[in-house]
Short mmCIF file of C-alpha atoms and ligand atoms in Angstrom, two decimals:
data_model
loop_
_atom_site.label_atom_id
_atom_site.label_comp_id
_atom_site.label_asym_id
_atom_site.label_seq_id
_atom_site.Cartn_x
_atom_site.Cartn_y
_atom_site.Cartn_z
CA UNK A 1 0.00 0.00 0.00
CA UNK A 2 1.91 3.43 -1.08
CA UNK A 3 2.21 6.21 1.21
CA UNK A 4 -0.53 7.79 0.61
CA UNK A 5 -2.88 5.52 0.60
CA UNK A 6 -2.29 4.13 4.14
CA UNK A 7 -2.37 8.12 5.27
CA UNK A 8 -5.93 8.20 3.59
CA UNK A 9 -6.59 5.45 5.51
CA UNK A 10 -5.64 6.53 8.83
CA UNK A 11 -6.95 9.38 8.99
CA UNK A 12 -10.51 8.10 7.87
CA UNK A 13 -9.74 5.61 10.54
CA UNK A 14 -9.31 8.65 12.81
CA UNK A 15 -12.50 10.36 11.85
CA UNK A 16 -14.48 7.20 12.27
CA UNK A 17 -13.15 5.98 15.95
CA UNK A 18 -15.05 7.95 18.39
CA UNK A 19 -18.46 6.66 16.05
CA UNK A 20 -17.05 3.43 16.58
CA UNK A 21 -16.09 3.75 20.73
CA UNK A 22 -19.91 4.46 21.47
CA UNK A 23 -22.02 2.04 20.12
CA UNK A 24 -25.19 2.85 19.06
CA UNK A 25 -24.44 6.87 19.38
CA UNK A 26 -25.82 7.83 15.80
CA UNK A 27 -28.77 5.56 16.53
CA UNK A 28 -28.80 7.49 19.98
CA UNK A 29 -28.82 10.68 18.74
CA UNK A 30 -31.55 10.64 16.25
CA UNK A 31 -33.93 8.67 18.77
CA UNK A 32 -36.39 8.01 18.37
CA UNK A 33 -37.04 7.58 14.37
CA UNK A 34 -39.96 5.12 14.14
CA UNK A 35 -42.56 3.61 16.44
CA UNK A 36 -42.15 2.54 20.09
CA UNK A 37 -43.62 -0.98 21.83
CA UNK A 38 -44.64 -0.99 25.55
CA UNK A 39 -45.01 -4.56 27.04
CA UNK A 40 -47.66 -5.37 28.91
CA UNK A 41 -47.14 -8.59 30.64
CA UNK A 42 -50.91 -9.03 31.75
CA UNK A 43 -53.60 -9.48 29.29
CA UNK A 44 -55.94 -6.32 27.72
CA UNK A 45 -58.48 -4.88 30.24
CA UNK A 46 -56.36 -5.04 32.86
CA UNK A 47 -55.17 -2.35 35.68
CA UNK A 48 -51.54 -2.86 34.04
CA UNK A 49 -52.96 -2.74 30.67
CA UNK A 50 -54.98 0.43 31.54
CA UNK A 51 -51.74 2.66 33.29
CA UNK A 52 -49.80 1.40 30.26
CA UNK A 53 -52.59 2.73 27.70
CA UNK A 54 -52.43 5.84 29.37
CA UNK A 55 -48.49 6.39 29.68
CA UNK A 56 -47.64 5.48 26.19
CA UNK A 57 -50.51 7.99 24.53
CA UNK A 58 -49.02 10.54 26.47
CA UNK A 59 -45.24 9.75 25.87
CA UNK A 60 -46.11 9.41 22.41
CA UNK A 61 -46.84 13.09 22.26
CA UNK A 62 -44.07 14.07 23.66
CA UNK A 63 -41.76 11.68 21.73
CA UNK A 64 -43.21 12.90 18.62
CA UNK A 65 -44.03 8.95 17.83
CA UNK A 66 -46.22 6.15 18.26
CA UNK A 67 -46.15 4.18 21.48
CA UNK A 68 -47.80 0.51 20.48
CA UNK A 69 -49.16 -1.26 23.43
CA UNK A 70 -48.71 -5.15 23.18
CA UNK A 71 -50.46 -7.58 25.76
CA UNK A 72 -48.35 -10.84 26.59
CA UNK A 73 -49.73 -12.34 29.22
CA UNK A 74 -48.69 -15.51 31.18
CA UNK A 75 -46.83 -16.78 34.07
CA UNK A 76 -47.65 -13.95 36.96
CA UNK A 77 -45.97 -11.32 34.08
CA UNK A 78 -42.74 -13.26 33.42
CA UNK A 79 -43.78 -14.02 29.75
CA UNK A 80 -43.87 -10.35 28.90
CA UNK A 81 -40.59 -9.18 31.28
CA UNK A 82 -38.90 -11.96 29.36
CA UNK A 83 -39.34 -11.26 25.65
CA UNK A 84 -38.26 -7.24 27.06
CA UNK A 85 -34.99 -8.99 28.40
CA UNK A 86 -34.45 -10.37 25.38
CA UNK A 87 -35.07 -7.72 23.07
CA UNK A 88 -32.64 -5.40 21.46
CA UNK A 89 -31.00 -2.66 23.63
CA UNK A 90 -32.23 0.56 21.31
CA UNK A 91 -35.09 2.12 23.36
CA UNK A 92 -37.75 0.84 20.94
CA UNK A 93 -39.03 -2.33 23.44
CA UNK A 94 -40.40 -1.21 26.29
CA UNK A 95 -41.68 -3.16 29.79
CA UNK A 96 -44.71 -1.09 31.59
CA UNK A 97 -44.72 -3.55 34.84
CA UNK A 98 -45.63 -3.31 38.58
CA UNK A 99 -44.26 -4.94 42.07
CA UNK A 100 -43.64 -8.13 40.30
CA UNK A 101 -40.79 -6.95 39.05
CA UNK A 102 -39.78 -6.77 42.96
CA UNK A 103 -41.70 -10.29 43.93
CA UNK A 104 -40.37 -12.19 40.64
CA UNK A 105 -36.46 -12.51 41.90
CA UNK A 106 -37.79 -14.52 44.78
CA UNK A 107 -40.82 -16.38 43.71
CA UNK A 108 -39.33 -17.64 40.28
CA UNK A 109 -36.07 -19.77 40.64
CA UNK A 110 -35.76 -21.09 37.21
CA UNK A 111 -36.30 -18.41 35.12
CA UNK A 112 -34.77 -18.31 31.65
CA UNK A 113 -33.97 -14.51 32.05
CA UNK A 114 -32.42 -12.58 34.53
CA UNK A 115 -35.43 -10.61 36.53
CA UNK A 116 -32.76 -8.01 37.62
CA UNK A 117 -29.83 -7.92 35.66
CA UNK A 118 -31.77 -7.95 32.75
CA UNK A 119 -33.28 -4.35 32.84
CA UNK A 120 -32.63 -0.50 32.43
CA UNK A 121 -34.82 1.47 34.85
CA UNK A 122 -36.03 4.58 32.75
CA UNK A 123 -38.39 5.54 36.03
CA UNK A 124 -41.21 4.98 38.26
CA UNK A 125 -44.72 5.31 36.81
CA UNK A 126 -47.69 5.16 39.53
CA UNK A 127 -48.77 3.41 42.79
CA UNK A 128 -52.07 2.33 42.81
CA UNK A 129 -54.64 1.00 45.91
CA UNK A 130 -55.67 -1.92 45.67
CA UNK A 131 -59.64 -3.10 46.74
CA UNK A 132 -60.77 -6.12 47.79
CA UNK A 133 -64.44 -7.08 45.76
CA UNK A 134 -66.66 -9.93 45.41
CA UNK A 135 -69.49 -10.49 42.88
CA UNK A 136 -72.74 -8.88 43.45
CA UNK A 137 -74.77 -11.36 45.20
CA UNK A 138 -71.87 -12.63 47.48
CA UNK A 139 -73.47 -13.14 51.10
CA UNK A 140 -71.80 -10.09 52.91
CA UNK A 141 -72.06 -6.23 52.61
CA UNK A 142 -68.87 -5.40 54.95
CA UNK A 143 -65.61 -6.70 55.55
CA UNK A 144 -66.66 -8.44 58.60
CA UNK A 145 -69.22 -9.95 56.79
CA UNK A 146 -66.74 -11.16 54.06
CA UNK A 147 -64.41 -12.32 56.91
CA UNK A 148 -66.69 -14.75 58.06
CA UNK A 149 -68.22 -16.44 54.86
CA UNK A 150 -64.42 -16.92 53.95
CA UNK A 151 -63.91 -18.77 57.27
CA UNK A 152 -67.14 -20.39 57.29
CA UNK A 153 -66.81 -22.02 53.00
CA UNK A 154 -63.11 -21.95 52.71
CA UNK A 155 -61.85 -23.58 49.73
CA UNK A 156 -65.67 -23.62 48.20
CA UNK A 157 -65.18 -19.95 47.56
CA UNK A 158 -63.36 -18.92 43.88
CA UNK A 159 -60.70 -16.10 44.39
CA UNK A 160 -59.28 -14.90 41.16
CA UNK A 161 -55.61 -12.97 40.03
CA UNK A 162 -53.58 -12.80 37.09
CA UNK A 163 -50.77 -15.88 38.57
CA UNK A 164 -48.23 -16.22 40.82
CA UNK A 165 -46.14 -13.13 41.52
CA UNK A 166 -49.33 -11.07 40.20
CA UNK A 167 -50.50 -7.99 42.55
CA UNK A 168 -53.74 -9.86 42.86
CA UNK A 169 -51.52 -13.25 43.87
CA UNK A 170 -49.76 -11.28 46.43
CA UNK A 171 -52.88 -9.23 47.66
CA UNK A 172 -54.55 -12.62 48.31
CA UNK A 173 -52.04 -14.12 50.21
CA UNK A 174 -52.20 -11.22 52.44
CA UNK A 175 -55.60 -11.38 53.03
CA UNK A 176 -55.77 -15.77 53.39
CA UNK A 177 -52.89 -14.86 55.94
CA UNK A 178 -54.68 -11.94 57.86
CA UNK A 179 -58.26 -13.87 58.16
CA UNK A 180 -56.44 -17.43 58.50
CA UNK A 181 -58.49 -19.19 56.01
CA UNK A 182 -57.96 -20.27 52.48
CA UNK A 183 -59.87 -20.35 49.36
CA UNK A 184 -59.61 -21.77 45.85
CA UNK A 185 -57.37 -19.68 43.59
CA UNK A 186 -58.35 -19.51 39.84
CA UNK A 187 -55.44 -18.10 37.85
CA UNK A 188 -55.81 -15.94 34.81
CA UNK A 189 -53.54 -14.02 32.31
CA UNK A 190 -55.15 -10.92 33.78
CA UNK A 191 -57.33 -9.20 35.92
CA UNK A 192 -59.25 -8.01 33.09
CA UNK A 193 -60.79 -11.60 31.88
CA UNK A 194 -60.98 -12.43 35.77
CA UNK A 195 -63.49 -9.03 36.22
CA UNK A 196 -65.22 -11.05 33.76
CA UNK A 197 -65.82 -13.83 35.58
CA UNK A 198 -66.57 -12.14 38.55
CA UNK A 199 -69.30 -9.81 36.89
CA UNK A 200 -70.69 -12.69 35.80
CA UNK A 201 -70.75 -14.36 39.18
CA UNK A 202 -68.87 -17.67 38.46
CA UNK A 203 -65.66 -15.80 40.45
CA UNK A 204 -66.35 -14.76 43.87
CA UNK A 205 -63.84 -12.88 45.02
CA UNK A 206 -60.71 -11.02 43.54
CA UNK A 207 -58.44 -8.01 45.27
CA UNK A 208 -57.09 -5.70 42.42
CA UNK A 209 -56.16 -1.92 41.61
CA UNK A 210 -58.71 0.60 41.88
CA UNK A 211 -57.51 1.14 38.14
CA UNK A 212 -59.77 -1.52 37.26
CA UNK A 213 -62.16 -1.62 39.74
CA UNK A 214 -63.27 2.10 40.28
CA UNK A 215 -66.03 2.32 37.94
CA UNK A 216 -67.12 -1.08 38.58
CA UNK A 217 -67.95 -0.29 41.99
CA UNK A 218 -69.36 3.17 41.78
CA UNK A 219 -71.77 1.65 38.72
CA UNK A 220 -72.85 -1.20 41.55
CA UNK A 221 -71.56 -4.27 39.73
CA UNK A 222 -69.58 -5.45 42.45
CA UNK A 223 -69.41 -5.65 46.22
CA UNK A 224 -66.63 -3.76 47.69
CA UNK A 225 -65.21 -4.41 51.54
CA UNK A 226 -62.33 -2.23 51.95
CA UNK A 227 -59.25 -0.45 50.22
CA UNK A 228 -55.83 -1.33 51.08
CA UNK A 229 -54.42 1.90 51.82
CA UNK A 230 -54.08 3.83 55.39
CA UNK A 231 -56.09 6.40 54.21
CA UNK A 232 -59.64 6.86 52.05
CA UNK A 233 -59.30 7.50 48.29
CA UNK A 234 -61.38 10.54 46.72
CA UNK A 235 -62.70 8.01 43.78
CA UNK A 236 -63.92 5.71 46.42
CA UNK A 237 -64.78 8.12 49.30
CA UNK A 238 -67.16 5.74 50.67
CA UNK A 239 -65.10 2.68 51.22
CA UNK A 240 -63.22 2.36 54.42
CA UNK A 241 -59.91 1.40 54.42
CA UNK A 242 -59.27 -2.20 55.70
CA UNK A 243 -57.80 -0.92 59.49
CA UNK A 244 -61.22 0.81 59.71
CA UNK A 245 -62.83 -1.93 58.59
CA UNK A 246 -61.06 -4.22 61.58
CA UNK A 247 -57.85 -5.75 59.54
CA UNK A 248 -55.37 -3.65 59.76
CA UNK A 249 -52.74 -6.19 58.23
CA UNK A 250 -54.60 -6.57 54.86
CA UNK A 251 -52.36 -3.00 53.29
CA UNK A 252 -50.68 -3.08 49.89
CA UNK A 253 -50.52 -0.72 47.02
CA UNK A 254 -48.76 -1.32 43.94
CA UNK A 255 -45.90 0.41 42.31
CA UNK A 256 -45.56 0.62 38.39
CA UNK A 257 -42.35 1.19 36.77
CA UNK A 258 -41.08 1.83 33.46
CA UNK A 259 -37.98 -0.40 31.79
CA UNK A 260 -35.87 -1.31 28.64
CA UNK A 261 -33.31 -4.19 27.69
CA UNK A 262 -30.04 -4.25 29.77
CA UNK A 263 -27.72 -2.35 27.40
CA UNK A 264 -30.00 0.51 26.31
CA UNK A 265 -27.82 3.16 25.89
CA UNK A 266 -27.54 6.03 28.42
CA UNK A 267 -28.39 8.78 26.01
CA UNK A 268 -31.73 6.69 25.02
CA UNK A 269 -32.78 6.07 28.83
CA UNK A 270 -32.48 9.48 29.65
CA UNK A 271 -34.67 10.80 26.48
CA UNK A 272 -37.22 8.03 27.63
CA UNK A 273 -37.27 9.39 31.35
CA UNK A 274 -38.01 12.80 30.17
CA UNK A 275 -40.43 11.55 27.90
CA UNK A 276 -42.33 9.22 31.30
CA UNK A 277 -42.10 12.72 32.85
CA UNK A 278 -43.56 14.98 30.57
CA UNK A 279 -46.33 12.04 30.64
CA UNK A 280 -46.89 12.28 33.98
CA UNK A 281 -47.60 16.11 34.05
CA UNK A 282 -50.07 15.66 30.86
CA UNK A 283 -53.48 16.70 32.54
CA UNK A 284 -55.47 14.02 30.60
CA UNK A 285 -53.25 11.42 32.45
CA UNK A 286 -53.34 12.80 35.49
CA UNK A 287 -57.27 13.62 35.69
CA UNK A 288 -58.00 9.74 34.26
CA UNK A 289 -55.83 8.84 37.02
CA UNK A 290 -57.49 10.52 39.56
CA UNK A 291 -61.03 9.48 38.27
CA UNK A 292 -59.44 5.60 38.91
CA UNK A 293 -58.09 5.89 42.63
CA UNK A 294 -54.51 6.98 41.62
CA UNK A 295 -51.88 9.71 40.62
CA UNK A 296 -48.48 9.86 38.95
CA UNK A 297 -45.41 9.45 40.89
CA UNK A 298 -43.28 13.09 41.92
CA UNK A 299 -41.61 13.86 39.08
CA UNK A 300 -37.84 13.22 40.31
CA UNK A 301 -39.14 9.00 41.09
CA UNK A 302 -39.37 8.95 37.27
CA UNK A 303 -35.77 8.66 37.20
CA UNK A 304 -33.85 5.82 35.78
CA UNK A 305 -31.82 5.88 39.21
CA UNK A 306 -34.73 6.46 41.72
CA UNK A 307 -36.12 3.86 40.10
CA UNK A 308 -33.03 1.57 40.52
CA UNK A 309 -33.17 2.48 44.51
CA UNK A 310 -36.45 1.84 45.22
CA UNK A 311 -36.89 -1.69 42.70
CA UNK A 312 -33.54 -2.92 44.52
CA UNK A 313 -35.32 -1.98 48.20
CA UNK A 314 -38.19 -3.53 47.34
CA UNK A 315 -36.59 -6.65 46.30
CA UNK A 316 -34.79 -7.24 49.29
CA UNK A 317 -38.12 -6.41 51.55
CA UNK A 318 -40.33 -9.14 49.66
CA UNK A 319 -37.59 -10.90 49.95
CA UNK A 320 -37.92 -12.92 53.60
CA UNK A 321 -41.39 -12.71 53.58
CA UNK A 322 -42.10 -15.04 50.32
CA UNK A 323 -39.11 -17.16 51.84
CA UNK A 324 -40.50 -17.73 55.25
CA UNK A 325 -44.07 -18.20 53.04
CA UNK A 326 -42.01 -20.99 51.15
CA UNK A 327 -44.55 -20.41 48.53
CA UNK A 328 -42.37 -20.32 44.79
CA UNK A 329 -43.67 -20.72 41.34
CA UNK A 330 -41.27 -23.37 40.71
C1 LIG B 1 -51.94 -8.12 38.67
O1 LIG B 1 -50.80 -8.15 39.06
O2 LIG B 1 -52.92 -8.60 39.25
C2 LIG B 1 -52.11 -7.41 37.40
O3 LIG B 1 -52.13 -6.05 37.68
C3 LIG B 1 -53.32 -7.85 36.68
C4 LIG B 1 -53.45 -7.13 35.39
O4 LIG B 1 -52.88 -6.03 35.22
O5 LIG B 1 -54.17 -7.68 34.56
#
């Protein structure tokens, strides 16, 4: 090669290097160019489904692009966190999930992705109340009530969630553990087919989000004992809270969070934060929120690293308490 060729060379090699140091950086910079896909890993209908519908209209306006919501049920959510883990690093596969992500480490040993190290936080989304409900003619109008038919029928009565490590899994094994009874648990992809079943009266029971069970109970479809918070919600200003209503134990609201692939670049996760944000201050989210029991996080928890803290927390506080339940999904 003469001379000047192999100068030519290197100094196209020169101009080219700091493209070729940070992968992904053109791609980066011009993100995003085409359509976006959130993840829901619960079917359509659903509370998840519904905060995720929400989110990605709102981050599509402010990303200047669609925001596709796809439903992949399954497996307590681990179907749809999975095919996110696998997908490509570029910010264009997105996971929309709640305190599963936090349960699944510990209640799934054999998982063919890793439930932590598999995920960029891009930032907390919403945490939402959760009620506990029963079909219209179930034979109790208060929580006491409810307390005792569940002691009295046991595994005769049908209680309903969306599989194991689902908010509705977890929310009934709080309550079987606070009233010291069990009942027969019917697993679905979602709590949106499961409202279903219990509208129709073939479920009995089922404790989910307020997201989904708001309008529900202000239209009188269902029963509705307590909600888990410590303190009333303004959608459901009638409904006591379950200390008021004599079980003080039965509390648990559920966190959403927003994530990409492990390996999404920095530049990408960042743009994706601000875009969660601007979401969360759109006032057609936040008045639809309000209207079912719940409100965005404070702006600086939709942050890829106050997500990070409080996931990793959260992990390590469900943690011992599904251990000493010994109750895994494999
Ligand atoms: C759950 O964990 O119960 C899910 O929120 C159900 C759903 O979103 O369908």
């Amino acid at each position: 090669m003469s001379r000047f060729a192999r100068r030519r060379l290197l100094a196209l090699a020169a101009l080219l290097a700091p493209l070729a140091l940070r992968p992904g950086h053109a791609a980066a910079e011009n993100f995003p160019s085409r359509p976006l896909t959130v993840i829901v890993p619960f079917a359509a209908g659903g509370p998840t489904d519904t905060v995720s519908r929400l989110v990605a209209e709102a981050m599509g306006r402010d990303l200047g692009q669609t925001v596709v919501v796809e439903n992949a049920g399954g497996a307590g959510g681990t179907i749809g966190a999975q095919r996110v883990a696998n997908a490509r690093p570029d910010g264009y596969t997105l996971l929309l999930h709640h305190i599963g992500m936090a349960t699944t480490p510990t209640l799934y040993r054999k998982l063919a992705y890793d439930p932590v190290g598999g995920f960029e936080t891009i930032g907390l989304v919403t945490e939402v109340p959760m009620t506990l409900v029963a079909k219209k003619d179930f034979p109790a109008n208060t929580l006491a009530e409810a307390i005792q038919v569940i002691r009295r029928d046991q595994e005769k009565l049908n209680y309903a969630n969306a599989g194991i490590g689902a908010a509705s899994h977890l929310c009934g094994l709080l309550l079987m553990k606070a009233v010291d009874a069990p009942m027969t648990t019917v697993p679905f992809r979602g709590t949106g087919p499961a409202m279903q079943e219990l509208l129709s009266g073939r479920i009995d029971l089922m404790c989910d989000q307020t997201t989904n069970t708001t309008e529900q109970i202000n239209s009188g479809a269902l029963k509705v004992f307590s909600v888990t918070t410590n303190k009333r919600i303004p959608a459901l200003p009638n409904v006591p809270t379950s200390a008021e209503a004599g079980l003080p134990a039965f509390q648990v609201t559920v966190w959403h969070g927003l994530y990409a692939p492990k390996g999404t670049p920095p530049e990408v996760t960042r743009r994706l934060s601000a875009a969660l944000q601007a979401a969360l201050r759109d006032p057609k989210l936040v008045a639809r929120f309000a209207e079912l029991g719940t409100a965005p996080v404070a702006q600086e928890m939709a942050t890829p690293e106050a997500h990070r803290t409080f996931w990793l927390a959260d992990i390590a506080k469900w943690k011992p308490i599904i251990q000493a339940a010994g109750q895994y999904a494999d």
